[in-house]
CSV table of C-alpha atoms in Angstrom, one decimal:
chain,number,residue,atom,x,y,z
A,20,MET,CA,-8.0,28.6,-9.6
A,21,PRO,CA,-5.0,30.2,-7.9
A,22,ILE,CA,-4.0,33.7,-8.9
A,23,LEU,CA,-0.7,34.1,-7.1
A,24,ARG,CA,2.4,32.5,-8.6
A,25,ASN,CA,3.4,30.6,-5.5
A,26,ALA,CA,-0.2,29.2,-5.3
A,27,LYS,CA,-0.1,28.0,-8.9
A,28,LYS,CA,3.2,26.2,-8.1
A,29,ALA,CA,1.7,24.7,-5.0
A,30,LEU,CA,-1.2,23.4,-7.0
A,31,ARG,CA,1.1,21.8,-9.6
A,32,GLN,CA,3.2,20.2,-6.8
A,33,SER,CA,0.1,18.8,-5.1
A,34,LYS,CA,-1.2,17.3,-8.3
A,35,LYS,CA,2.1,15.7,-9.0
A,36,ARG,CA,2.3,14.3,-5.5
A,37,GLU,CA,-1.2,13.0,-5.7
A,38,GLU,CA,-0.4,11.0,-8.8
A,39,GLU,CA,2.7,9.5,-7.3
A,40,ASN,CA,0.8,8.6,-4.1
A,41,LYS,CA,-2.0,7.0,-6.1
A,42,VAL,CA,0.5,4.7,-7.8
A,43,VAL,CA,2.0,3.5,-4.4
A,44,LYS,CA,-1.5,3.2,-2.8
A,45,LYS,CA,-2.8,1.1,-5.7
A,46,ALA,CA,0.3,-1.1,-5.5
A,47,TYR,CA,0.0,-2.0,-1.8
A,48,LYS,CA,-3.8,-2.5,-2.1
A,49,LYS,CA,-3.3,-4.9,-5.0
A,50,ALA,CA,-0.6,-6.7,-3.2
A,51,LEU,CA,-2.8,-7.2,-0.1
A,52,LYS,CA,-5.7,-8.3,-2.2
A,53,ASP,CA,-3.6,-10.8,-4.1
A,54,ALA,CA,-2.2,-12.2,-0.8
A,55,ARG,CA,-5.6,-12.5,0.7
A,56,LYS,CA,-6.9,-14.3,-2.4
A,57,GLY,CA,-3.8,-16.6,-2.2
A,58,VAL,CA,-4.6,-17.4,1.4
A,59,GLU,CA,-8.2,-18.3,0.6
A,60,ALA,CA,-7.2,-20.4,-2.5
A,61,GLY,CA,-4.2,-22.0,-0.8
A,62,ALA,CA,-1.8,-20.8,-3.5
A,63,LYS,CA,1.6,-22.4,-3.8
A,64,ASP,CA,3.4,-19.1,-4.2
A,65,LEU,CA,1.9,-17.7,-1.1
A,66,GLU,CA,5.2,-16.9,0.5
A,67,GLU,CA,6.2,-14.8,-2.5
A,68,LYS,CA,2.9,-12.9,-2.3
A,69,LEU,CA,3.4,-12.2,1.4
A,70,LYS,CA,6.8,-10.8,0.8
A,71,LEU,CA,5.5,-8.6,-2.0
A,72,ALA,CA,2.7,-7.3,0.2
A,73,GLN,CA,5.1,-6.6,3.0
A,74,LYS,CA,7.5,-4.8,0.6
A,75,LYS,CA,4.7,-2.6,-0.8
A,76,LEU,CA,3.4,-1.8,2.7
A,77,ASP,CA,6.8,-0.8,3.9
A,78,LYS,CA,7.3,1.4,0.8
A,79,ALA,CA,3.9,3.2,1.5
A,80,VAL,CA,5.0,3.8,5.1
A,81,LYS,CA,8.4,5.2,3.9
A,82,LYS,CA,6.7,7.6,1.6
A,83,GLY,CA,4.2,8.7,4.2
A,84,ILE,CA,1.1,7.4,2.6
A,85,LEU,CA,0.4,4.9,5.4
A,86,LYS,CA,1.1,5.2,9.1
A,87,GLN,CA,3.4,2.6,10.5
A,88,ASN,CA,0.9,1.1,12.8
A,89,THR,CA,-1.7,0.8,10.1
A,90,ALA,CA,0.7,-1.1,7.9
A,91,ALA,CA,1.7,-3.3,10.8
A,92,ARG,CA,-2.0,-4.0,11.5
A,93,TYR,CA,-2.6,-5.0,7.9
A,94,LEU,CA,0.4,-7.3,7.9
A,95,SER,CA,-0.5,-8.8,11.2
A,96,ARG,CA,-4.0,-9.7,10.2
A,97,LEU,CA,-2.7,-11.1,6.9
A,98,MET,CA,-0.2,-13.3,8.8
A,99,LYS,CA,-2.8,-14.4,11.3
A,100,SER,CA,-5.0,-15.6,8.4
A,101,VAL,CA,-2.1,-17.4,6.9
A,102,LYS,CA,-1.3,-19.2,10.1
A,103,LYS,CA,-5.0,-20.1,10.6
A,104,VAL,CA,-5.0,-21.7,7.1
A,105,ALA,CA,-1.7,-23.5,7.7
A,106,LYS,CA,-3.0,-25.2,10.8
A,107,LYS,CA,-5.9,-26.8,8.8
């Protein structure tokens, strides 16, 4: 445990930030998972799920939880799978 006052404050801040980051991280992971399941199942509301996944990824990038290229890669792979299913 920290002894100095500023170290105690830093610990409080890091715990608070960790909780906020977990919420955003869980949201984009759930959105990606739902979109992937929608692609496999051929869901009718697939476009809505894709928009939500993109929105959650962009928010994670904005907050610094994900790097921009990582989010772009996730979205690119998702769209690639959508197009593959659409052709069939």
